[in-house]
Coordinates of C-alpha atoms and ligand atoms in Angstrom, one line a residue:
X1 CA 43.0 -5.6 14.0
X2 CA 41.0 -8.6 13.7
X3 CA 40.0 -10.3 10.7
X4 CA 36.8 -10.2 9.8
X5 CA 34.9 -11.8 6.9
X6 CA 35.6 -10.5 3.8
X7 CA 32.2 -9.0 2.8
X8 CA 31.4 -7.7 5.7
X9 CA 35.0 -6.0 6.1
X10 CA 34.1 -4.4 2.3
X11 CA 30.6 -3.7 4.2
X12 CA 30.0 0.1 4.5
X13 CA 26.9 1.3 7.2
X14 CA 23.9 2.4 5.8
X15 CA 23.7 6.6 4.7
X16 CA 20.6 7.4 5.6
X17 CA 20.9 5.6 9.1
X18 CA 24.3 7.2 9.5
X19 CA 22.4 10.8 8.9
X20 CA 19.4 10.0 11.2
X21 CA 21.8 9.0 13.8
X22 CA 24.4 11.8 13.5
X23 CA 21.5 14.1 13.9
X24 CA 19.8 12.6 17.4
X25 CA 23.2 12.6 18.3
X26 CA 23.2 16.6 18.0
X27 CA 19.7 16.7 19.2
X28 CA 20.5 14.8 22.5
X29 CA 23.5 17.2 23.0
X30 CA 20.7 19.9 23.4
X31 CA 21.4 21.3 19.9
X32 CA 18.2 22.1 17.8
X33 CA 18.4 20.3 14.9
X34 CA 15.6 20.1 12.6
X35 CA 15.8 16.2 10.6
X36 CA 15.4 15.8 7.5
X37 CA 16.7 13.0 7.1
X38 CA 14.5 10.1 8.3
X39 CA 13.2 7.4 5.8
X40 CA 9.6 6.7 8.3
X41 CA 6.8 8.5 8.4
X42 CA 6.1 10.8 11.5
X43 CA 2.9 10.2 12.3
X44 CA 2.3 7.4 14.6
X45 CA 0.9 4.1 14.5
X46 CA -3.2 4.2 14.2
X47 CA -4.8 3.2 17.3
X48 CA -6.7 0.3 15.9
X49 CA -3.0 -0.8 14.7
X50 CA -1.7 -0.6 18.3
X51 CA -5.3 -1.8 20.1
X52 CA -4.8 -5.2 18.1
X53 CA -1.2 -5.8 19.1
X54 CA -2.5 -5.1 22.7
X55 CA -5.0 -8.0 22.4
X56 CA -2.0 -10.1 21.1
X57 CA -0.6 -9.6 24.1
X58 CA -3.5 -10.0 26.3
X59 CA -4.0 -13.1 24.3
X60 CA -0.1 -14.7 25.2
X61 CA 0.7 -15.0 21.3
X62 CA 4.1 -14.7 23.1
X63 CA 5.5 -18.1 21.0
X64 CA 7.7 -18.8 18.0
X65 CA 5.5 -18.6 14.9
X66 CA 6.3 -20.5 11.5
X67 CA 9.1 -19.0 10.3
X68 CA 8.0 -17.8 7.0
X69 CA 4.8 -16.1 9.4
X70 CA 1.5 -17.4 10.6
X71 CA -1.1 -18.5 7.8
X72 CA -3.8 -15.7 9.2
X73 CA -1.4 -13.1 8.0
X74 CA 0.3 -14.4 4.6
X75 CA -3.6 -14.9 4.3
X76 CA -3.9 -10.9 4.9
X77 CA -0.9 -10.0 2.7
X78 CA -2.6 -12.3 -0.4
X79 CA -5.3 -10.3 0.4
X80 CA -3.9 -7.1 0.2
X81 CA -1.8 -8.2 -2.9
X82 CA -5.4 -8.9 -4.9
X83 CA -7.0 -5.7 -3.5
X84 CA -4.2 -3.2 -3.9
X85 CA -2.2 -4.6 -6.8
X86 CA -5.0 -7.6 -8.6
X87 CA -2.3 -9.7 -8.1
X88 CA -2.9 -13.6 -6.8
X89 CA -0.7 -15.1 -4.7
X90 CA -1.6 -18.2 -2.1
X91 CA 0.2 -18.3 1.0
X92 CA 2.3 -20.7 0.4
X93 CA 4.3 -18.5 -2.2
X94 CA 4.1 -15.5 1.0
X95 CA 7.2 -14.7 3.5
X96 CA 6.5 -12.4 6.3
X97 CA 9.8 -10.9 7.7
X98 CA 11.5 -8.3 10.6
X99 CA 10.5 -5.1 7.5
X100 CA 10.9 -5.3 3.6
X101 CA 14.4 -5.3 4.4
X102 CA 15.0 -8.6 6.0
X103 CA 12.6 -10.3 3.2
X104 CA 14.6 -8.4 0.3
X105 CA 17.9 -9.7 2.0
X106 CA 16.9 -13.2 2.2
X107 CA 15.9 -13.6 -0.9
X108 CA 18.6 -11.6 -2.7
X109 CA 20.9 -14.4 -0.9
X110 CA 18.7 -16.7 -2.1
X111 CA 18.4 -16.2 -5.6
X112 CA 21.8 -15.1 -6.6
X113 CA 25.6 -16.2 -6.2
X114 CA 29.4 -15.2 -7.2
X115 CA 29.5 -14.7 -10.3
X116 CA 25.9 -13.5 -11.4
X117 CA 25.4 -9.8 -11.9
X118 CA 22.0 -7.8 -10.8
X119 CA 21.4 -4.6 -12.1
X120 CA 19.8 -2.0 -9.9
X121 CA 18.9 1.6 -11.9
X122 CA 20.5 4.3 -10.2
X123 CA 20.1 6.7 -8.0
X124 CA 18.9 3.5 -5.9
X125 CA 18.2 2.8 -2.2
X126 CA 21.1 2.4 -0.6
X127 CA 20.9 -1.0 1.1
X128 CA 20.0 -2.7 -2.6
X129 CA 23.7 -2.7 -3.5
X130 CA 25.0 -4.1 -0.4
X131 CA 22.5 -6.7 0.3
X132 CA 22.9 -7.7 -3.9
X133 CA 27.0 -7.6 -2.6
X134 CA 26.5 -9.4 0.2
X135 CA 25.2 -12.6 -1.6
X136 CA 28.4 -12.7 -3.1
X137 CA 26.9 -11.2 -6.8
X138 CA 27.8 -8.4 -8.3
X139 CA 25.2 -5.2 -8.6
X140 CA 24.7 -3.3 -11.7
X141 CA 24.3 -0.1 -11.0
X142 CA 22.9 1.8 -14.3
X143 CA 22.7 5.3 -14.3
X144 CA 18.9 6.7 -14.9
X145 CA 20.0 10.1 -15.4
X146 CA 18.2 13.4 -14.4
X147 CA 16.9 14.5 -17.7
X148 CA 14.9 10.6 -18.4
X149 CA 13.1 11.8 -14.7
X150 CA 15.4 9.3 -13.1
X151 CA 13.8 6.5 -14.7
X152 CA 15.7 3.5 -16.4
X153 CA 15.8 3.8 -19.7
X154 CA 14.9 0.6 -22.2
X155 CA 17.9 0.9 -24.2
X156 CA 20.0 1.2 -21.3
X157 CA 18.9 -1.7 -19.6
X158 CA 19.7 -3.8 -22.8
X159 CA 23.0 -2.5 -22.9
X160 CA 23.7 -3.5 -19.6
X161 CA 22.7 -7.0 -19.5
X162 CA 25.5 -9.4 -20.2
X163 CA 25.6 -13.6 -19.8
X164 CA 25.9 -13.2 -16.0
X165 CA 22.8 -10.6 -15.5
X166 CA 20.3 -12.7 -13.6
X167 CA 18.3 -10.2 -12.0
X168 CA 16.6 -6.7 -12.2
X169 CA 15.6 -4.5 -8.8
X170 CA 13.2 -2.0 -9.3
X171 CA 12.0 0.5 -6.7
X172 CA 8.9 2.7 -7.8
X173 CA 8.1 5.3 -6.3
X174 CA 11.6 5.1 -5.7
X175 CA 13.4 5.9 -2.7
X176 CA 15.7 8.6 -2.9
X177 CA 14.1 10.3 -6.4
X178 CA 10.1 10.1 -6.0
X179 CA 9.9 8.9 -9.5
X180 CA 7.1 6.4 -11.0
X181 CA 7.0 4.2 -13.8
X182 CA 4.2 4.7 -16.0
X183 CA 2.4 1.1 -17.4
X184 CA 4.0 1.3 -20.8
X185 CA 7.4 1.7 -19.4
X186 CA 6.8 -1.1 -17.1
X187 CA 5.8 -3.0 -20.2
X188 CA 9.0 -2.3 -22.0
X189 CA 11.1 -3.2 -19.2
X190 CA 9.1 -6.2 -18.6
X191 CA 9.7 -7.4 -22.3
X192 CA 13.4 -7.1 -22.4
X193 CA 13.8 -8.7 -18.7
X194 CA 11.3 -11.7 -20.0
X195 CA 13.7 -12.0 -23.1
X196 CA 16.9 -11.8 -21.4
X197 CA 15.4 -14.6 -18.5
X198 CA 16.1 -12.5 -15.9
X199 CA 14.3 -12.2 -12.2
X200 CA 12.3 -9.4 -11.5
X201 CA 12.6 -7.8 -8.2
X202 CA 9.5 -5.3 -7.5
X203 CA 10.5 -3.0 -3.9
X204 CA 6.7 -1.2 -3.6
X205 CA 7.1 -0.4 -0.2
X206 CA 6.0 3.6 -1.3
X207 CA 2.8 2.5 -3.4
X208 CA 0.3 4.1 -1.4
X209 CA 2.6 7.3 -1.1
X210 CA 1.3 7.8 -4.3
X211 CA 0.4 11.2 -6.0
X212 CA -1.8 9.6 -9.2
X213 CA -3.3 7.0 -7.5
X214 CA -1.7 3.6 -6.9
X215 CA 1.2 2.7 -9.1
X216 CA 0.9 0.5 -11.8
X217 CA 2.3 -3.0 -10.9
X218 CA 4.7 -4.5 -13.3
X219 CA 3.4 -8.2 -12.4
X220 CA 0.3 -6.6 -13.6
X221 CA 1.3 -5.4 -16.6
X222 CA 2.9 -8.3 -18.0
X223 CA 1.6 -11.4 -15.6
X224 CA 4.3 -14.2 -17.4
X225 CA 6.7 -12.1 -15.7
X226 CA 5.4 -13.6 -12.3
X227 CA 7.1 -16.8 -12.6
X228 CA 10.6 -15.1 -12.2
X229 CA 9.2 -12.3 -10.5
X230 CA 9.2 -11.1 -6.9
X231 CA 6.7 -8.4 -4.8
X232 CA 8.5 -6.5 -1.9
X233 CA 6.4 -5.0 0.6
X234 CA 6.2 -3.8 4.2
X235 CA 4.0 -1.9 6.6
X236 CA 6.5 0.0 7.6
X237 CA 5.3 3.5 5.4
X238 CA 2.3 2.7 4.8
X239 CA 1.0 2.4 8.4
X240 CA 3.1 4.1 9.9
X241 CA 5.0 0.8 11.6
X242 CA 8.6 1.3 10.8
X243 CA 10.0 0.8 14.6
X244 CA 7.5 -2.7 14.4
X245 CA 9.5 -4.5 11.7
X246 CA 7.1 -6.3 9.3
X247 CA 7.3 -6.7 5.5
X248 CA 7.2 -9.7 2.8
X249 CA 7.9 -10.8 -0.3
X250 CA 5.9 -12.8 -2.6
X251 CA 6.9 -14.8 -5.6
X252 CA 7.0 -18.7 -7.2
X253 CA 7.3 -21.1 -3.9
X254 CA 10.6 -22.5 -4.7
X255 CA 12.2 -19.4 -4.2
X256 CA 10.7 -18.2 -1.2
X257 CA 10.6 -21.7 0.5
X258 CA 14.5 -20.9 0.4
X259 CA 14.5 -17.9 1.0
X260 CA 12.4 -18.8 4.5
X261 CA 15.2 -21.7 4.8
X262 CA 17.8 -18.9 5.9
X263 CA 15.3 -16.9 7.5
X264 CA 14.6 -20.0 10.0
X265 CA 18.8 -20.3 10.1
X266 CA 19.3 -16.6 10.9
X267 CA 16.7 -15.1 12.5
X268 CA 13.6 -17.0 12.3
X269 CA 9.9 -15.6 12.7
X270 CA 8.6 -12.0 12.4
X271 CA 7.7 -10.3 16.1
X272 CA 4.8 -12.4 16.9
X273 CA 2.9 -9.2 18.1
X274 CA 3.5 -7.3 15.0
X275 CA 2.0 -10.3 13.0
X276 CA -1.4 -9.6 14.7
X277 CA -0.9 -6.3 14.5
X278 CA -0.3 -6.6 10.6
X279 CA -3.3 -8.5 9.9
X280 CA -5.4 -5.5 11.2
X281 CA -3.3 -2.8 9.4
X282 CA -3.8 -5.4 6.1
X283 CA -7.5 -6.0 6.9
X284 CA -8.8 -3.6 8.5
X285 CA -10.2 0.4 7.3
X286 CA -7.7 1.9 5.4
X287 CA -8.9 5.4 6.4
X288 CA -5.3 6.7 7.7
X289 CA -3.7 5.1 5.3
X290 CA -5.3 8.0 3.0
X291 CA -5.0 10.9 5.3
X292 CA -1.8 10.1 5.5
X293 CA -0.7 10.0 1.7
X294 CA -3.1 13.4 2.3
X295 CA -0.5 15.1 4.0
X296 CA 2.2 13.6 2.5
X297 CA 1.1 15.4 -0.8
X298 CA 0.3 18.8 0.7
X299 CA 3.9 18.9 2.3
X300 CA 5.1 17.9 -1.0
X301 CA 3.7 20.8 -2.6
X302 CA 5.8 23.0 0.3
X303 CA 8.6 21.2 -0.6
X304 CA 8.7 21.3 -4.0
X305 CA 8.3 25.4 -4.0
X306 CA 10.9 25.9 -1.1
X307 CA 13.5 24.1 -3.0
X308 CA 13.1 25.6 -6.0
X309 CA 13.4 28.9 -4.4
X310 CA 16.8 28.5 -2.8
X311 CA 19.7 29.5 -5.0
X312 CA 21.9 26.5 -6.2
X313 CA 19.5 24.3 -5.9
X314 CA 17.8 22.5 -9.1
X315 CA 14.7 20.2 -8.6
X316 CA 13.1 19.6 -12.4
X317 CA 11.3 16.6 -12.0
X318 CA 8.7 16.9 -9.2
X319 CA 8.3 13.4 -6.9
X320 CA 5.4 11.8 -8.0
X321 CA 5.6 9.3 -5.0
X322 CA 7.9 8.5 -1.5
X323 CA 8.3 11.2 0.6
X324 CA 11.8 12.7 -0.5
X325 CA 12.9 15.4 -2.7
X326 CA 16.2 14.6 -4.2
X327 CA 17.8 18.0 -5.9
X328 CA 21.0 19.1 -8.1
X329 CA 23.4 21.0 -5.8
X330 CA 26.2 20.9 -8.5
X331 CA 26.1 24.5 -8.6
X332 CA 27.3 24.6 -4.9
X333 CA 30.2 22.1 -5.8
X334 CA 33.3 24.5 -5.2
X335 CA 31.5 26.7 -3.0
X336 CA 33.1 27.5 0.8
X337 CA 32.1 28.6 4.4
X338 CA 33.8 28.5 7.5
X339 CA 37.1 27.1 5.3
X340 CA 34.9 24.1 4.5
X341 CA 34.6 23.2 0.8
X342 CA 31.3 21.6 -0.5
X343 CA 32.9 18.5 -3.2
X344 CA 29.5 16.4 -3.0
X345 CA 26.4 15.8 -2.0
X346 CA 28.0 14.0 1.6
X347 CA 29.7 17.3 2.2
X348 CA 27.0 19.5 1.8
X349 CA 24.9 17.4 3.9
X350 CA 27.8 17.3 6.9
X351 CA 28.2 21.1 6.4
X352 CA 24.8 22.0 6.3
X353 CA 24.4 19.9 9.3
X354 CA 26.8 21.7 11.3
X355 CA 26.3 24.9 10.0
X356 CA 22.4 25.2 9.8
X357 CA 21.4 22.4 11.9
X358 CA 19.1 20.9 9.5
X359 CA 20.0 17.6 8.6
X360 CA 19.8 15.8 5.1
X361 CA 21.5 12.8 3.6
X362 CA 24.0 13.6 0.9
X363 CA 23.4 11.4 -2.6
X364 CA 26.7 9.9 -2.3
X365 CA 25.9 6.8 -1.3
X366 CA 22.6 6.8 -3.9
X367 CA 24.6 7.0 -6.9
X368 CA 24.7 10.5 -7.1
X369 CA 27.1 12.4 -5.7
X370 CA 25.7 16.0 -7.1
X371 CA 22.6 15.7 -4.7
X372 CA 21.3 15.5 -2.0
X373 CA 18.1 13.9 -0.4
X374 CA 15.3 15.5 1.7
X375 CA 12.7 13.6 3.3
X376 CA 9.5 15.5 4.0
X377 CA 8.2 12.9 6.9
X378 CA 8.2 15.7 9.2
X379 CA 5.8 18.2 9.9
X380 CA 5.0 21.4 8.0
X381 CA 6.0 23.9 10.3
X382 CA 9.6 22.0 10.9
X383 CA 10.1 21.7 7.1
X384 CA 9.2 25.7 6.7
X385 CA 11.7 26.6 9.8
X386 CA 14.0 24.0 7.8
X387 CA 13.9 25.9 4.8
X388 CA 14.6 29.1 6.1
X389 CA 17.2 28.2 8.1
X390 CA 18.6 26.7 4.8
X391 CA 18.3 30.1 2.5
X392 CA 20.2 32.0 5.3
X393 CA 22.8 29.1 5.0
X394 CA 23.3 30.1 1.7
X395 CA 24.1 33.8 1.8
X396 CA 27.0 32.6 3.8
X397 CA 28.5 30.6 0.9
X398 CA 31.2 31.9 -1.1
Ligands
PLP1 C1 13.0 1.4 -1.1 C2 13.0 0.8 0.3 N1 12.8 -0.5 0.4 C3 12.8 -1.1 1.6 C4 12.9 -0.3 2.8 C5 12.9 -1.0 4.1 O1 11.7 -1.0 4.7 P1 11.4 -1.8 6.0 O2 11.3 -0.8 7.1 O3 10.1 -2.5 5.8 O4 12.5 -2.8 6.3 C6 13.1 1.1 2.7 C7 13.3 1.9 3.9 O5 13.8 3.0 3.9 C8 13.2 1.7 1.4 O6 13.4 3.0 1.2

């Protein structure tokens, strides 16, 4: 066995990409799975999107960029920030990177070291903890339970902050639960991280899968929160651009200046291409980016009633953003088929998988081990066949 570093060895893949990929596994075996299971949107990219990254090419923008992205498109992204969120940023406090992903790692490793603890409110996306591990700092994970609609809770915030907490990660509309935080929650949080001197990291890639209307922005809410306080964002859901990899973060210049230092040590620029393409998704009509949140909200509405209807599963708070529904299974804890026991959210997803070829991703891995997570990125006629397949799964449980 070789030796490998040590936080990498403690490294675990990521859930959700473990799911996807055990279920185009199945699918290129010729078995008919229906996923759902992806975190990206199905639709694909608009044309305009894809007609600008043509002329890129055309073009021969081919080159190394600045690291940190080309002006033309941090100039976009500020943009976008005022437009979207009345935020103002110049583009010198702007990263682009390879998704939200790569700018959320960066800076995480940036910002915090061994011995400083970050708390994340859980049920969380997966890949916070590990990329909060990774830079050697300890996450947090407080529990937002079920009954507070998933949302942190003011009190328990406080409680968890000790002399090490230097950070908060928030994710709203959150990825796996679909919950929002309302502007007066925002503000509470906002006052006991501004107390407490901790960063505030803000992970909006789902704003404009949005049922109300775009979320309120914590930044926003209380602006002196901005000098410790970080925007994550990427193209990736809103247009459609997952496969393209472009995202950013924004926040005070010293910190992103070194968080684009690793950046330019590990991987360096975004895709050229997808830069120009980004500045025409940023700039350009937002028409899709509508019809999209559209349909997103009509298949919610499916969703929403089918899960509610099968037996053993409890869905009380309806997802007011993302595109996942993330229901209570512990009634199906205990429950057999095929002399298969469900004992969490991961098994009922692998059984479920095998047994009604529909796959999900089990909660495990989110923090909650008594659910499991359903993405409605795909189209309505999959997610009904899904669901039926599902109900008949159940009469076989006992
Ligand atoms: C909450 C959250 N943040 C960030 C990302 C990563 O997005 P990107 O494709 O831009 O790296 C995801 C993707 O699933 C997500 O759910």
């Amino acid at each position: 066995m070789i030796k490998l570093n040590r936080r990498i060895a403690e490294l675990k893949p990521s859930a959700t990409m473990a799911a996807e990929a055990r279920a185009t596994e199945m699918k290129e075996k010729g078995i008919d799975v229906i996923s759902l299971a992806a975190g990206e949107p199905d639709f694909d990219t608009p044309e305009r999107i894809k007609e600008a990254a043509r002329r890129a090419l055309k073009e021969g923008r081919t080159k190394y960029t600045t690291v940190s992205g080309i002006t033309d498109l941090k100039k976009a992204i500020a943009a976008k920030l005022k437009r979207d969120n009345q935020l103002d940023y110049e583009p010198g406090e702007i990263m682009a990177s390879a998704g939200c992903k790569q700018a959320e790692a960066n800076v995480i490793a940036a910002l915090f070291d061994e011995g400083d603890e970050v708390i994340i409110p859980t049920p969380a996306w997966v890949s916070l903890a590990a990329m909060v591990g990774l830079s050697g700092a300890k996450p947090v994970l407080v529990p937002c339970p079920e009954s507070a609609g998933f949302l942190l809770r003011p009190d328990d915030l406080k409680r968890a902050i000790t002399p090490k907490t230097r950070g908060v990660i928030l994710n709203s509309p959150s990825n796996p639960t679909g919950a929002v935080y309302s502007a007066s929650h925002l503000g509470e949080i906002a006052k006991i991280a501004l107390d407490a001197d901790l960063w505030m990291l803000s992970d909006d890639v789902y704003e404009h899968i949005s049922y109300d209307g775009l979320p309120p922005h914590i930044f926003r809410v209380e602006p002196r929160l901005r000098n410790k306080g970080i925007v994550f964002n990427s193209l990736s859901k809103t247009y459609a651009m997952t496969g393209w990899r472009i995202g950013f973060a924004a926040g005070p210049k010293e910190a992103i200046t070194a968080a684009a230092r690793l950046q330019g040590q590990n991987s360096g620029n975004p895709n050229s291409i997808t830069q120009f393409a980004a500045i025409e998704a940023l700039t350009g009509p937002q028409d899709d980016v509508r019809k999209m949140a559209e349909e997103f909200r009509a298949r919610r509405s499916l969703v929403v009633d089918r899960v509610r209807a099968l037996k053993g599963f409890k869905l009380p708070n309806v997802p007011q953003g993302a595109f996942y529904a993330f229901p209570n299974i512990s009634e199906l804890i205990g429950k057999s088929v095929g002399g298969r026991t469900i004992e969490s959210g991961d098994t009922m997803a692998a059984i479920v998988l095998d047994e009604a070829k529909v796959a999900m991703v089990g909660g495990n891995d989110f923090g909650a081990p008594h659910h499991v997570r359903i993405s409605y990125a795909a189209s309505r006629e999959n997610l009904s066949a899904a669901f039926d397949r599902l109900a008949d799964f159940l009469k076989k449980l006992n």
